[in-house]
Amino acid sequence: MTNDLRTKKLVYTAILLALLFLLYLTPLGFLQLGPFAITTLHIPVIVGSIILGYKRGAFLGLVFGLLSLYRSTVIMTPTSFVFSPFVPVPGTGHGNVLAIVVSILPRVLVGITPALVFALLRKKNINRSFSYGLAGLVGSLTNTVLVLGLMGLIFGQQLGYHSLSAILVLIGGVIVSNGFVEMIVATLVTVSLASAFDIVEKRLLKPTK
């Protein structure tokens, strides 16, 4: 990797990290669209995965996961124990270390799957904007399915889901409600942000007179 490429990737990573923290610290990260409560925190991770590759995408996903763990530790909700090992599981006096898996593993994978999907589509010469959109949709779906799936598998009893079929019903129900809206938002914003980085890239490469 040349020094110019390394510098560019560092700058882009810093921009996406700043955007991730901005979303985390403001209501923009947790939007209420009518009856739907959705998160946009995974979008900088998805965009980073696409434009920087799966390694930096995984790093951004790790930061997203750590922010999720921290938020669940300091802002108590009925399901905080699912995302933080420092919050006691109902019926016990202690947390479950596997909450780290729920918080972090899906978010790291959100930083990996879009890069793989985008690379595959571009290898087949699929339109760039369409590739951005599909990669964004897959990234959002990765977040929703894996978070809910791990919640059900690890904490199903505490959450009231005692069978695999009940967990699948939970995942399906969220996907057709909040998850569907979240995926649409992630797809559209991913296309816009990734395209914006493309425009910046072209202007930087444009020779000066």
N, CA and C of each residue as an Amber inpcrd file, in Angstrom:
protein
   627
   0.8380000  -1.2010000   0.0000000   0.0000000   0.0000000   0.0000000
   0.8710000   1.2480000   0.0000000   0.6460000   2.1600000  -0.9440000
   1.4380000   3.3840000  -1.0160000   1.0700000   4.3150000   0.1290000
   1.9590000   5.2870000   0.3780000   1.6970000   6.2430000   1.4540000
   0.4340000   7.0480000   1.1770000   0.2110000   7.4300000  -0.0930000
  -0.9810000   8.2140000  -0.4370000  -2.2490000   7.4140000  -0.1770000
  -2.2500000   6.1320000  -0.5480000  -3.4250000   5.2870000  -0.3350000
  -3.6540000   5.0520000   1.1530000  -2.5630000   4.8480000   1.8990000
  -2.6890000   4.6520000   3.3340000  -3.2570000   5.8980000   4.0020000
  -2.7630000   7.0610000   3.5780000  -3.2680000   8.3200000   4.1430000
  -4.7450000   8.5160000   3.8200000  -5.1160000   8.2220000   2.5760000
  -6.5100000   8.3590000   2.1740000  -7.4080000   7.4640000   3.0190000
  -6.9900000   6.2310000   3.2360000  -7.8120000   5.3020000   4.0150000
  -7.9170000   5.7470000   5.4670000  -6.8240000   6.3020000   6.0010000
  -6.8740000   6.8140000   7.3750000  -7.8430000   7.9780000   7.4980000
  -7.8060000   8.8670000   6.5020000  -8.7110000  10.0280000   6.5090000
 -10.1640000   9.5710000   6.4090000 -10.4510000   8.6590000   5.4910000
 -11.8160000   8.1640000   5.3210000 -12.2910000   7.4270000   6.5780000
 -11.3980000   6.6610000   7.1850000 -11.7560000   5.9580000   8.4210000
 -12.1000000   6.9470000   9.5210000 -11.2910000   8.0150000   9.6270000
 -11.5390000   9.0360000  10.6450000 -12.8760000   9.7370000  10.4110000
 -13.2020000  10.0130000   9.1500000 -14.4830000  10.6580000   8.8220000
 -15.6480000   9.7640000   9.2280000 -15.5540000   8.4840000   8.9150000
 -16.6410000   7.5540000   9.2250000 -16.7490000   7.3150000  10.7320000
 -15.6160000   7.3090000  11.4240000 -15.6600000   7.2050000  12.8890000
 -16.3460000   8.4180000  13.4990000 -16.0050000   9.6000000  12.9740000
 -16.6420000  10.8250000  13.4670000 -18.1480000  10.7850000  13.2210000
 -18.5520000  10.2860000  12.0530000 -19.9720000  10.1750000  11.7420000
 -20.6480000   9.1810000  12.6780000 -19.9750000   8.0790000  12.9670000
 -20.5240000   7.0770000  13.8800000 -20.7540000   7.6630000  15.2640000
 -19.7790000   8.4100000  15.7730000 -19.9360000   9.0320000  17.0880000
 -21.0030000  10.1220000  17.0640000 -21.0950000  10.8640000  15.9510000
 -22.1280000  11.8890000  15.8270000 -23.5120000  11.2560000  15.9220000
 -23.7080000  10.1650000  15.2080000 -24.9950000   9.4710000  15.2520000
 -25.2770000   8.9360000  16.6570000 -24.2250000   8.4140000  17.3000000
 -24.3920000   7.8520000  18.6410000 -24.7860000   8.9180000  19.6590000
 -24.2200000  10.1030000  19.5170000 -24.4080000  11.1620000  20.5160000
 -25.6230000  12.0440000  20.2440000 -26.3000000  11.8300000  19.1280000
 -27.4570000  12.6520000  18.7720000 -28.6630000  11.7660000  18.4570000
 -29.8520000  12.3740000  18.4160000 -31.0460000  11.5930000  18.0620000
 -31.0060000  11.0010000  16.6550000 -30.0670000  11.4720000  15.8120000
 -29.9790000  10.9490000  14.4520000 -29.6330000   9.4610000  14.4220000
 -29.0180000   8.9820000  15.4840000 -28.6470000   7.5720000  15.5380000
 -29.7850000   6.6530000  15.8970000 -30.8410000   7.2340000  16.4670000
 -31.9930000   6.4390000  16.9000000 -33.2530000   7.1960000  16.4930000
 -33.7240000   6.9170000  15.2990000 -34.8280000   7.6730000  14.7190000
 -36.1740000   7.0290000  15.0210000 -37.1620000   7.8770000  15.2170000
 -38.5440000   7.4120000  15.3740000 -39.3110000   7.8580000  14.1370000
 -39.5630000   6.9290000  13.2260000 -40.3040000   7.2250000  11.9990000
 -41.7100000   6.6630000  12.1340000 -42.6380000   7.5300000  12.5850000
 -43.9960000   7.0460000  12.8480000 -43.9530000   6.0040000  13.9540000
 -44.4850000   4.8220000  13.7140000 -44.4640000   3.7730000  14.7380000
 -43.1620000   2.9850000  14.7800000 -42.2110000   3.3120000  13.8850000
 -41.0020000   2.5100000  13.7620000 -39.8180000   3.1810000  14.4570000
 -39.1560000   2.4350000  15.3490000 -37.9280000   2.8920000  15.9920000
 -36.7670000   2.1980000  15.3020000 -35.9130000   2.9780000  14.6520000
 -34.8160000   2.3730000  13.8980000 -33.4900000   3.0060000  14.2940000
 -32.4130000   2.2690000  14.0560000 -31.0790000   2.7960000  14.2940000
 -30.3850000   3.0480000  12.9570000 -29.5320000   4.0470000  12.9390000
 -28.7320000   4.3340000  11.7360000 -27.2430000   4.1520000  12.0180000
 -26.9100000   3.6540000  13.2130000 -25.5130000   3.5480000  13.6100000
 -24.7190000   2.5780000  12.7360000 -25.4010000   1.6320000  12.1240000
 -24.6760000   0.6630000  11.3060000 -24.2980000   1.2140000   9.9250000
 -24.8640000   2.3520000   9.5450000 -24.6270000   2.8620000   8.1870000
 -23.1640000   3.2620000   7.9540000 -22.4960000   4.0090000   8.8680000
 -21.0730000   4.3040000   8.6220000 -20.2200000   3.0390000   8.5340000
 -20.6230000   2.0030000   9.2690000 -19.8940000   0.7300000   9.2230000
 -20.0410000   0.0980000   7.8420000 -21.2640000   0.1100000   7.3150000
 -21.5380000  -0.4550000   5.9920000 -20.7670000   0.2980000   4.9120000
 -20.8270000   1.6160000   4.9720000 -20.1270000   2.4350000   3.9720000
 -18.6200000   2.2080000   4.0550000 -18.0910000   2.1550000   5.2780000
 -16.6730000   1.8930000   5.4480000 -16.2730000   0.5410000   4.8880000
 -17.1150000  -0.4510000   5.0980000 -16.8500000  -1.7830000   4.5590000
 -16.7450000  -1.7580000   3.0390000 -17.6460000  -1.0060000   2.4160000
 -17.6890000  -0.9490000   0.9420000 -16.4920000  -0.2070000   0.3680000
 -16.1800000   0.9650000   0.9080000 -15.1610000   1.8140000   0.2850000
 -13.7520000   1.5580000   0.8040000 -13.6410000   0.9140000   1.9950000
 -12.3220000   0.6980000   2.5930000 -11.9380000  -0.7720000   2.6960000
 -12.8950000  -1.6680000   2.4900000 -12.6010000  -3.0940000   2.5950000
 -13.0450000  -3.6760000   3.9200000 -13.0310000  -4.9970000   3.9840000
 -13.6140000  -5.6820000   5.1430000 -12.7930000  -5.5030000   6.4270000
 -11.4710000  -5.2870000   6.3200000 -10.6660000  -5.1410000   7.5350000
 -11.0190000  -3.8570000   8.2870000 -11.0440000  -2.7490000   7.5710000
 -11.4230000  -1.4840000   8.2240000 -12.9090000  -1.4730000   8.5420000
 -13.7030000  -2.1580000   7.7090000 -15.1160000  -2.2920000   8.0230000
 -15.3160000  -3.0270000   9.3280000 -14.5510000  -4.1000000   9.5550000
 -14.6440000  -4.8590000  10.8020000 -14.2290000  -3.9980000  11.9930000
 -13.2140000  -3.1420000  11.7880000 -12.7920000  -2.2330000  12.8640000
 -13.9170000  -1.2620000  13.2250000 -14.5430000  -0.6680000  12.2060000
 -15.6660000   0.2400000  12.4660000 -16.8110000  -0.5050000  13.1520000
 -17.0310000  -1.7500000  12.7430000 -18.0670000  -2.5550000  13.3800000
 -17.7480000  -2.8370000  14.8370000 -16.4680000  -3.0540000  15.1400000
 -16.0540000  -3.2660000  16.5260000 -16.3680000  -2.0350000  17.3750000
 -16.0810000  -0.8530000  16.8340000 -16.3950000   0.3890000  17.5600000
 -17.9030000   0.4970000  17.7860000 -18.6940000   0.1880000  16.7650000
 -20.1510000   0.1900000  16.8810000 -20.5890000  -0.7520000  18.0000000
 -20.0110000  -1.9540000  18.0360000 -20.3700000  -2.9240000  19.0620000
 -20.0140000  -2.4460000  20.4620000 -18.8450000  -1.8340000  20.6060000
 -18.4340000  -1.3230000  21.9170000 -19.3380000  -0.1800000  22.3700000
 -19.7600000   0.6610000  21.4280000 -20.6980000   1.7340000  21.7700000
 -22.0330000   1.1560000  22.2250000 -22.4770000   0.0900000  21.5690000
 -23.7210000  -0.5730000  21.9540000 -23.6050000  -1.1440000  23.3660000
 -22.4740000  -1.7740000  23.6530000 -22.2520000  -2.3440000  24.9800000
 -22.2480000  -1.2420000  26.0390000 -21.5480000  -0.1520000  25.7540000
 -21.4730000   0.9600000  26.7090000 -22.8520000   1.5760000  26.9500000
 -23.5940000   1.7960000  25.8720000 -24.9120000   2.4100000  26.0020000
 -25.8390000   1.5440000  26.8520000 -25.7770000   0.2380000  26.6320000
 -26.6420000  -0.6590000  27.3950000 -26.2350000  -0.7330000  28.8600000
 -24.9760000  -0.4260000  29.1430000 -24.4910000  -0.4440000  30.5290000
 -24.9230000   0.7940000  31.2910000 -24.9140000   1.9480000  30.6330000
 -25.1900000   3.2090000  31.3330000 -26.6390000   3.6710000  31.1860000
 -27.3350000   3.1820000  30.1610000 -28.7490000   3.5320000  29.9820000
 -29.5670000   2.2580000  30.1380000 -30.1810000   2.0970000  31.2840000
 -30.8530000   0.8510000  31.6060000 -32.2110000   0.7460000  30.9060000
 -32.4070000  -0.3770000  30.2310000 -33.6850000  -0.7160000  29.6100000
 -34.0000000  -2.1660000  29.9850000 -35.2320000  -2.6290000  29.7230000
 -35.5620000  -4.0220000  30.0790000 -34.6830000  -5.0700000  29.4030000
 -34.0290000  -4.7110000  28.2850000 -33.1860000  -5.6880000  27.5890000
 -31.6980000  -5.3450000  27.6500000 -31.3000000  -4.4670000  28.5520000
 -29.8830000  -4.0800000  28.6440000 -28.9860000  -5.2770000  28.9380000
 -29.4940000  -6.2400000  29.6900000 -28.6910000  -7.4070000  30.0550000
 -28.2790000  -8.2370000  28.8390000 -29.0120000  -8.0820000  27.7320000
 -28.6970000  -8.8210000  26.5120000 -27.4240000  -8.2930000  25.8550000
 -27.1420000  -7.0140000  26.0420000 -26.0250000  -6.3700000  25.3560000
 -24.8560000  -6.0240000  26.2700000 -25.0330000  -6.1280000  27.5740000
 -23.9610000  -5.7630000  28.4960000 -23.7670000  -6.8320000  29.5650000
 -22.5320000  -7.3190000  29.7380000 -22.2640000  -8.3020000  30.7860000
 -22.2530000  -7.6980000  32.1790000 -22.3610000  -6.3690000  32.2390000
 -22.3410000  -5.6770000  33.5270000 -23.7430000  -5.4640000  34.0960000
 -24.7580000  -5.8550000  33.3430000 -26.1430000  -5.7180000  33.7910000
 -26.6590000  -7.1020000  34.1960000 -27.1670000  -7.2410000  35.4230000
 -27.6300000  -8.5580000  35.8860000 -28.7560000  -9.1170000  35.0190000
 -28.6640000 -10.4040000  34.7200000 -29.7190000 -11.1010000  33.9980000
 -30.8870000 -11.2940000  34.9610000 -32.1300000 -11.0590000  34.5210000
 -33.2850000 -11.2510000  35.4030000 -33.2710000 -12.6290000  36.0670000
 -33.5050000 -12.6250000  37.3720000 -33.5140000 -13.8830000  38.1160000
 -32.1640000 -14.2890000  38.6550000 -31.1300000 -13.4880000  38.3210000
 -29.7830000 -13.7630000  38.8370000 -29.2200000 -12.4660000  39.4140000
 -28.1010000 -12.5850000  40.0680000 -27.4680000 -11.3910000  40.6180000
 -26.2540000 -10.9580000  39.8330000 -26.1350000 -11.4670000  38.6140000
 -24.9330000 -11.1600000  37.8280000 -25.2530000 -11.1240000  36.3380000
 -24.3510000 -10.5350000  35.5880000 -24.5170000 -10.4880000  34.1470000
 -23.9850000 -11.7440000  33.4870000 -24.1690000 -11.8020000  32.1720000
 -23.7070000 -12.9440000  31.3850000 -22.6610000 -12.4600000  30.4010000
 -21.4640000 -13.0540000  30.4600000 -20.3670000 -12.6160000  29.6050000
 -20.7030000 -12.7900000  28.1200000 -21.6440000 -13.6640000  27.7890000
 -22.0270000 -13.8760000  26.3950000 -22.7650000 -12.6770000  25.8030000
 -23.1520000 -11.7330000  26.6590000 -23.7560000 -10.4900000  26.1570000
 -22.7670000  -9.7460000  25.2600000 -21.4660000  -9.9480000  25.5100000
 -20.4410000  -9.3300000  24.6650000 -20.5740000  -9.8340000  23.2330000
 -20.8910000 -11.1090000  23.0850000 -21.0600000 -11.7020000  21.7580000
 -22.2120000 -11.0360000  21.0260000 -23.3370000 -10.8210000  21.7310000
 -24.5150000 -10.1990000  21.1170000 -24.2060000  -8.7720000  20.7020000
 -23.4740000  -8.0570000  21.5320000 -23.1640000  -6.6490000  21.2550000
 -22.1770000  -6.4760000  20.1040000 -21.1650000  -7.3410000  20.0620000
 -20.0260000  -7.0740000  19.1890000 -19.9810000  -7.9250000  17.9230000
 -20.2120000  -9.2330000  18.0110000 -20.0490000 -10.0940000  16.8460000
 -20.8930000  -9.6640000  15.6420000 -22.2050000  -9.4000000  15.8050000
 -22.9900000  -8.9900000  14.6310000 -22.4820000  -7.7060000  14.0110000
 -22.0180000  -6.7820000  14.8470000 -21.5780000  -5.4710000  14.3500000
 -20.2550000  -5.6010000  13.5970000 -19.3630000  -6.4860000  14.0510000
 -18.1330000  -6.7390000  13.3050000 -18.4640000  -7.3350000  11.9330000
 -19.4210000  -8.2540000  11.9060000 -19.8160000  -8.8740000  10.6390000
 -20.5270000  -7.8890000   9.7180000 -21.1820000  -6.8730000  10.2950000
 -21.7670000  -5.8020000   9.4800000 -20.6680000  -5.0780000   8.7070000
 -19.4630000  -5.0700000   9.2700000 -18.3370000  -4.4430000   8.5950000
 -17.6480000  -5.3520000   7.5820000 -18.0960000  -6.5850000   7.4800000
 -17.4600000  -7.5480000   6.5720000 -18.3640000  -7.9220000   5.3980000
 -19.6270000  -8.2480000   5.6710000 -20.5040000  -8.7540000   4.6050000
 -20.7350000  -7.7580000   3.4620000 -20.9040000  -6.4460000   3.7190000
 -21.0990000  -5.5240000   2.5890000 -19.9040000  -5.5000000   1.6390000
 -18.6840000  -5.5680000   2.1900000 -17.4850000  -5.5610000   1.3440000
 -17.4650000  -6.7750000   0.4290000 -17.8480000  -7.9260000   0.9640000
 -17.8470000  -9.1520000   0.1660000 -18.9110000  -9.1000000  -0.9240000
 -20.1010000  -8.6020000  -0.5680000 -21.1850000  -8.4900000  -1.5460000
 -20.8210000  -7.4950000  -2.6400000 -20.2810000  -6.3470000  -2.2360000
 -19.9210000  -5.3170000  -3.2100000 -18.8350000  -5.8230000  -4.1600000
 -17.8230000  -6.4870000  -3.6100000 -16.7390000  -7.0050000  -4.4550000
 -17.2680000  -8.0290000  -5.4530000 -18.1760000  -8.8920000  -5.0080000
 -18.7420000  -9.9040000  -5.8950000 -19.5480000  -9.2660000  -7.0240000
 -20.3670000  -8.2690000  -6.6910000 -21.1970000  -7.6100000  -7.6960000
 -20.3540000  -6.8380000  -8.7090000 -19.3210000  -6.1580000  -8.2250000
 -18.4700000  -5.3910000  -9.1260000 -17.6530000  -6.3100000 -10.0270000
 -17.3010000  -7.4910000  -9.4990000 -16.5780000  -8.4670000 -10.3120000
 -17.4290000  -8.9280000 -11.4930000 -18.7470000  -8.9100000 -11.2920000
 -19.6770000  -9.2920000 -12.3530000 -20.1480000  -8.0900000 -13.1600000
 -19.4750000  -6.9460000 -12.9510000 -19.7700000  -5.7090000 -13.6830000
 -21.1960000  -5.2020000 -13.4610000 -21.7190000  -5.4220000 -12.2710000
 -23.0310000  -4.8820000 -11.9110000 -22.8950000  -3.3830000 -11.6610000
 -23.9190000  -2.6200000 -12.0240000 -23.9340000  -1.1720000 -11.8270000
 -23.4840000  -0.7920000 -10.4170000 -22.6190000   0.2310000 -10.3290000
 -22.0240000   0.6100000  -9.0550000 -23.0720000   1.0450000  -8.0190000
 -24.0240000   1.8810000  -8.4250000 -25.0420000   2.3430000  -7.4790000
 -25.9010000   1.1830000  -6.9710000 -26.2660000   0.2830000  -7.8800000
 -27.0330000  -0.8960000  -7.4760000 -26.2220000  -1.7530000  -6.5050000
 -24.9310000  -1.8670000  -6.7740000 -24.0480000  -2.6480000  -5.8990000
 -23.9680000  -2.0180000  -4.5070000 -23.8770000  -0.6830000  -4.4680000
 -23.8920000   0.0110000  -3.1780000 -25.1820000  -0.3160000  -2.4110000
 -26.2940000  -0.2100000  -3.1120000 -27.5840000  -0.4160000  -2.4630000
 -27.7550000  -1.8270000  -1.9290000 -27.3940000  -2.8280000  -2.7410000
 -27.5570000  -4.2120000  -2.3030000 -26.6010000  -4.5370000  -1.1600000
 -25.3970000  -4.0010000  -1.2270000 -24.4460000  -4.2140000  -0.1360000
 -24.9660000  -3.5780000   1.1550000 -25.5850000  -2.3930000   1.0270000
 -26.1660000  -1.7300000   2.1900000 -27.3080000  -2.5290000   2.7840000
 -28.1480000  -3.0840000   1.9360000 -29.2730000  -3.8970000   2.3990000
 -28.7720000  -5.1420000   3.1250000 -27.7510000  -5.8010000   2.5520000
 -27.2030000  -7.0010000   3.1850000 -26.5720000  -6.6580000   4.5390000
 -25.8800000  -5.5250000   4.6100000 -25.2790000  -5.1090000   5.8730000
 -26.3250000  -4.8810000   6.9550000 -27.4150000  -4.2150000   6.5840000
 -28.4950000  -3.9640000   7.5380000 -29.1550000  -5.2730000   7.9680000
 -29.3670000  -6.1670000   7.0010000 -29.9810000  -7.4600000   7.3110000
 -29.0740000  -8.2850000   8.2190000 -27.7710000  -8.1960000   7.9920000
 -26.8060000  -8.8930000   8.8540000 -26.9640000  -8.4530000  10.2960000
 -27.0760000  -7.1470000  10.5020000 -27.2350000  -6.5990000  11.8470000
 -28.5180000  -7.1120000  12.4980000 -29.6340000  -6.9970000  11.7880000
 -30.9290000  -7.3700000  12.3570000 -31.0030000  -8.8610000  12.6770000
 -30.6620000  -9.6950000  11.7020000 -30.8090000 -11.1490000  11.8750000
 -29.8660000 -11.6890000  12.9520000 -28.6010000 -11.2530000  12.9220000
 -27.6390000 -11.8010000  13.8740000 -27.8850000 -11.3120000  15.2920000
 -28.2360000 -10.0350000  15.4580000 -28.5210000  -9.5380000  16.8080000
 -29.7200000 -10.2780000  17.3950000 -30.8000000 -10.3480000  16.6400000
 -31.9970000 -11.0220000  17.1460000 -31.7670000 -12.5240000  17.3280000
 -31.0560000 -13.1290000  16.3720000 -30.7890000 -14.5580000  16.4750000
 -29.9650000 -14.9030000  17.6980000 -28.9000000 -14.1380000  17.9460000
 -28.0630000 -14.3900000  19.1160000 -28.8070000 -14.0740000  20.4070000
 -29.6250000 -13.0420000  20.3860000 -30.4570000 -12.7470000  21.5550000
 -31.3290000 -13.9510000  21.9110000 -31.9700000 -14.4940000  20.8860000
 -32.8540000 -15.6240000  21.1070000 -32.1160000 -16.8690000  21.5500000
 -30.9660000 -17.1500000  20.9300000 -30.2190000 -18.3610000  21.2530000
 -29.5990000 -18.3150000  22.6510000 -29.1100000 -17.1310000  23.0240000
 -28.4020000 -17.0180000  24.3010000 -29.3360000 -16.6530000  25.4550000
 -30.2940000 -15.7680000  25.1700000 -31.1610000 -15.2750000  26.2480000
 -32.6400000 -15.5780000  25.9900000 -32.9020000 -16.6010000  25.1760000
 -34.2830000 -16.9190000  24.8200000 -35.1810000 -17.1610000  26.0190000
 -34.6740000 -17.8660000  27.0150000 -35.4970000 -18.1790000  28.1810000
 -35.8890000 -16.9140000  28.9330000 -34.9180000 -16.0130000  29.1420000
 -35.2060000 -14.7620000  29.8660000 -36.1210000 -13.8310000  29.0660000
 -36.0620000 -13.9430000  27.7390000 -36.8790000 -13.0800000  26.8790000
 -38.2360000 -13.7010000  26.5520000 -38.4290000 -14.9490000  26.9490000
 -39.7160000 -15.6050000  26.7180000 -39.7990000 -16.3690000  25.4100000
 -38.6330000 -16.6560000  24.7940000 -38.6120000 -17.4290000  23.5440000
 -37.9410000 -18.7720000  23.8380000 -38.7460000 -19.8210000  23.9040000
 -38.2620000 -21.1020000  24.4020000 -37.9900000 -22.1340000  23.3070000
 -38.1150000 -21.7420000  22.0440000 -37.8700000 -22.6960000  20.9650000
 -37.3090000 -21.9750000  19.7480000 -36.7130000 -22.7520000  18.8510000
 -36.1520000 -22.1770000  17.6330000 -37.2420000 -21.5380000  16.7790000
 -38.4040000 -22.1580000  16.7260000 -39.4990000 -21.5930000  15.9310000
 -39.9250000 -20.2400000  16.4820000 -39.9230000 -20.0930000  17.8070000
 -40.2910000 -18.8100000  18.4200000 -39.2730000 -17.7370000  18.0700000
 -37.9860000 -18.1210000  18.0350000 -36.9280000 -17.1740000  17.6730000
 -37.0750000 -16.7410000  16.2170000 -37.3870000 -17.7010000  15.3440000
 -37.5690000 -17.3810000  13.9240000 -38.7650000 -16.4630000  13.7140000
 -39.8210000 -16.6880000  14.4990000 -40.9920000 -15.8070000  14.4190000
 -40.6170000 -14.3960000  14.8630000 -39.7970000 -14.3070000  15.9200000
 -39.3170000 -12.9970000  16.3950000 -38.5490000 -12.2790000  15.2990000
 -37.5880000 -12.9810000  14.6780000 -36.7710000 -12.3720000  13.6270000
 -37.6400000 -11.9290000  12.4590000 -38.5390000 -12.8220000  12.0280000
 -39.4180000 -12.4870000  10.9070000 -40.3090000 -11.3010000  11.2080000
 -40.8300000 -11.2440000  12.4420000 -41.7130000 -10.1370000  12.8300000
 -40.9960000  -8.8030000  12.8090000 -39.7510000  -8.7970000  13.2950000
 -38.9830000  -7.5420000  13.3180000 -38.6030000  -7.1260000  11.9000000
 -38.2270000  -8.1040000  11.0580000 -37.8260000  -7.7820000   9.6920000
 -38.9740000  -7.1350000   8.9140000 -40.1990000  -7.6490000   9.0680000
 -41.3190000  -7.0970000   8.3030000 -41.8530000  -5.8090000   8.9160000
 -41.3510000  -5.4320000  10.0770000 -41.7970000  -4.1660000  10.6890000
 -40.6240000  -3.1990000  10.7340000 -40.0080000  -3.0420000  11.8920000
 -38.8840000  -2.1110000  12.0250000 -37.7250000  -2.4340000  11.0880000
 -37.4000000  -3.7290000  10.9860000 -36.2530000  -4.1320000  10.1840000
 -36.3900000  -3.7510000   8.7270000 -37.5870000  -3.8310000   8.1910000
 -37.8190000  -3.4930000   6.7810000 -37.5370000  -2.0110000   6.5460000
 -38.0700000  -1.1610000   7.4080000 -37.8420000   0.2830000   7.2830000
 -36.3630000   0.5960000   7.4630000 -35.7310000  -0.0740000   8.4220000
 -34.3100000   0.1350000   8.6860000 -33.4680000  -0.2300000   7.4720000
 -33.8270000  -1.3280000   6.8130000 -33.0820000  -1.7560000   5.6230000
 -33.2540000  -0.7770000   4.4700000 -34.4590000  -0.2400000   4.3070000
 -34.6980000   0.7400000   3.2470000 -33.8640000   2.0020000   3.4960000
 -33.8770000   2.4790000   4.7480000 -33.0980000   3.6670000   5.0930000
 -31.6060000   3.4030000   4.8710000 -31.1230000   2.2500000   5.3350000
 -29.7060000   1.9140000   5.1870000 -29.3150000   1.8270000   3.7190000
 -30.1820000   1.2390000   2.8940000 -29.8940000   1.1040000   1.4680000
 -29.7650000   2.4680000   0.8050000 -30.7350000   3.3480000   1.0450000
 -30.7440000   4.6550000   0.4030000 -29.5750000   5.5300000   0.8730000
 -29.3300000   5.5320000   2.1810000 -28.2530000   6.3740000   2.7110000
 -26.8900000   5.8280000   2.2920000 -26.7550000   4.5070000   2.2400000
 -25.4970000   3.9140000   1.8000000 -25.1700000   4.3300000   0.3690000
 -26.1550000   4.2670000  -0.5110000 -25.9470000   4.6930000  -1.9010000
 -25.5030000   6.1480000  -1.9460000 -26.1650000   6.9950000  -1.1700000
 -25.8440000   8.4260000  -1.1710000 -24.4410000   8.6960000  -0.6410000
 -24.1010000   8.0910000   0.5010000 -22.7990000   8.3500000   1.1090000
 -21.6550000   7.7650000   0.2800000 -21.8280000   6.5280000  -0.1730000
 -20.7750000   5.9040000  -0.9710000 -20.5660000   6.6650000  -2.2760000
 -21.6550000   7.1410000  -2.8740000 -21.5490000   7.9300000  -4.0990000
 -20.8450000   9.2620000  -3.8340000 -21.0940000   9.8370000  -2.6560000
 -20.4230000  11.0890000  -2.2900000 -18.9130000  10.8800000  -2.1740000
 -18.5150000   9.7630000  -1.5830000 -17.0810000   9.4550000  -1.5120000
 -16.5050000   9.2630000  -2.9110000 -17.3000000   8.6890000  -3.8100000
 -16.8580000   8.5250000  -5.2050000 -16.5780000   9.8750000  -5.8550000
 -17.4970000  10.8220000  -5.6280000 -17.3500000  12.1560000  -6.2080000
 -16.0800000  12.8310000  -5.6880000 -15.8580000  12.7160000  -4.3740000
 -14.6460000  13.2870000  -3.7700000 -13.4020000  12.6510000  -4.3790000
 -13.4560000  11.3330000  -4.5450000 -12.3170000  10.6020000  -5.1090000
 -11.9980000  11.0940000  -6.5190000 -13.0280000  11.2700000  -7.3280000
 -12.8200000  11.7190000  -8.7130000 -12.2470000  13.1320000  -8.7680000
 -12.7060000  13.9930000  -7.8660000 -12.2000000  15.3680000  -7.8370000
 -10.7550000  15.4120000  -7.3840000 -10.3970000  14.5020000  -6.4380000
  -9.0070000  14.4580000  -5.9820000  -8.0710000  13.9660000  -7.0730000
  -8.5920000  13.0550000  -7.9110000  -7.7710000  12.4860000  -8.9690000
  -7.7490000  13.3500000 -10.2240000  -8.6790000  14.3180000 -10.3120000
  -8.7690000  15.1780000 -11.4930000  -7.5260000  16.0570000 -11.5940000
  -6.8540000  16.0280000 -12.7100000  -5.6190000  16.8230000 -12.8360000
  -5.9200000  18.3220000 -12.8110000  -5.0380000  19.0440000 -12.1600000
  -5.2090000  20.5030000 -12.0860000  -4.5330000  21.1470000 -13.2860000
  -5.1110000  22.2810000 -13.7320000  -4.5480000  22.9790000 -14.8880000
  -3.4720000  23.9550000 -14.4410000
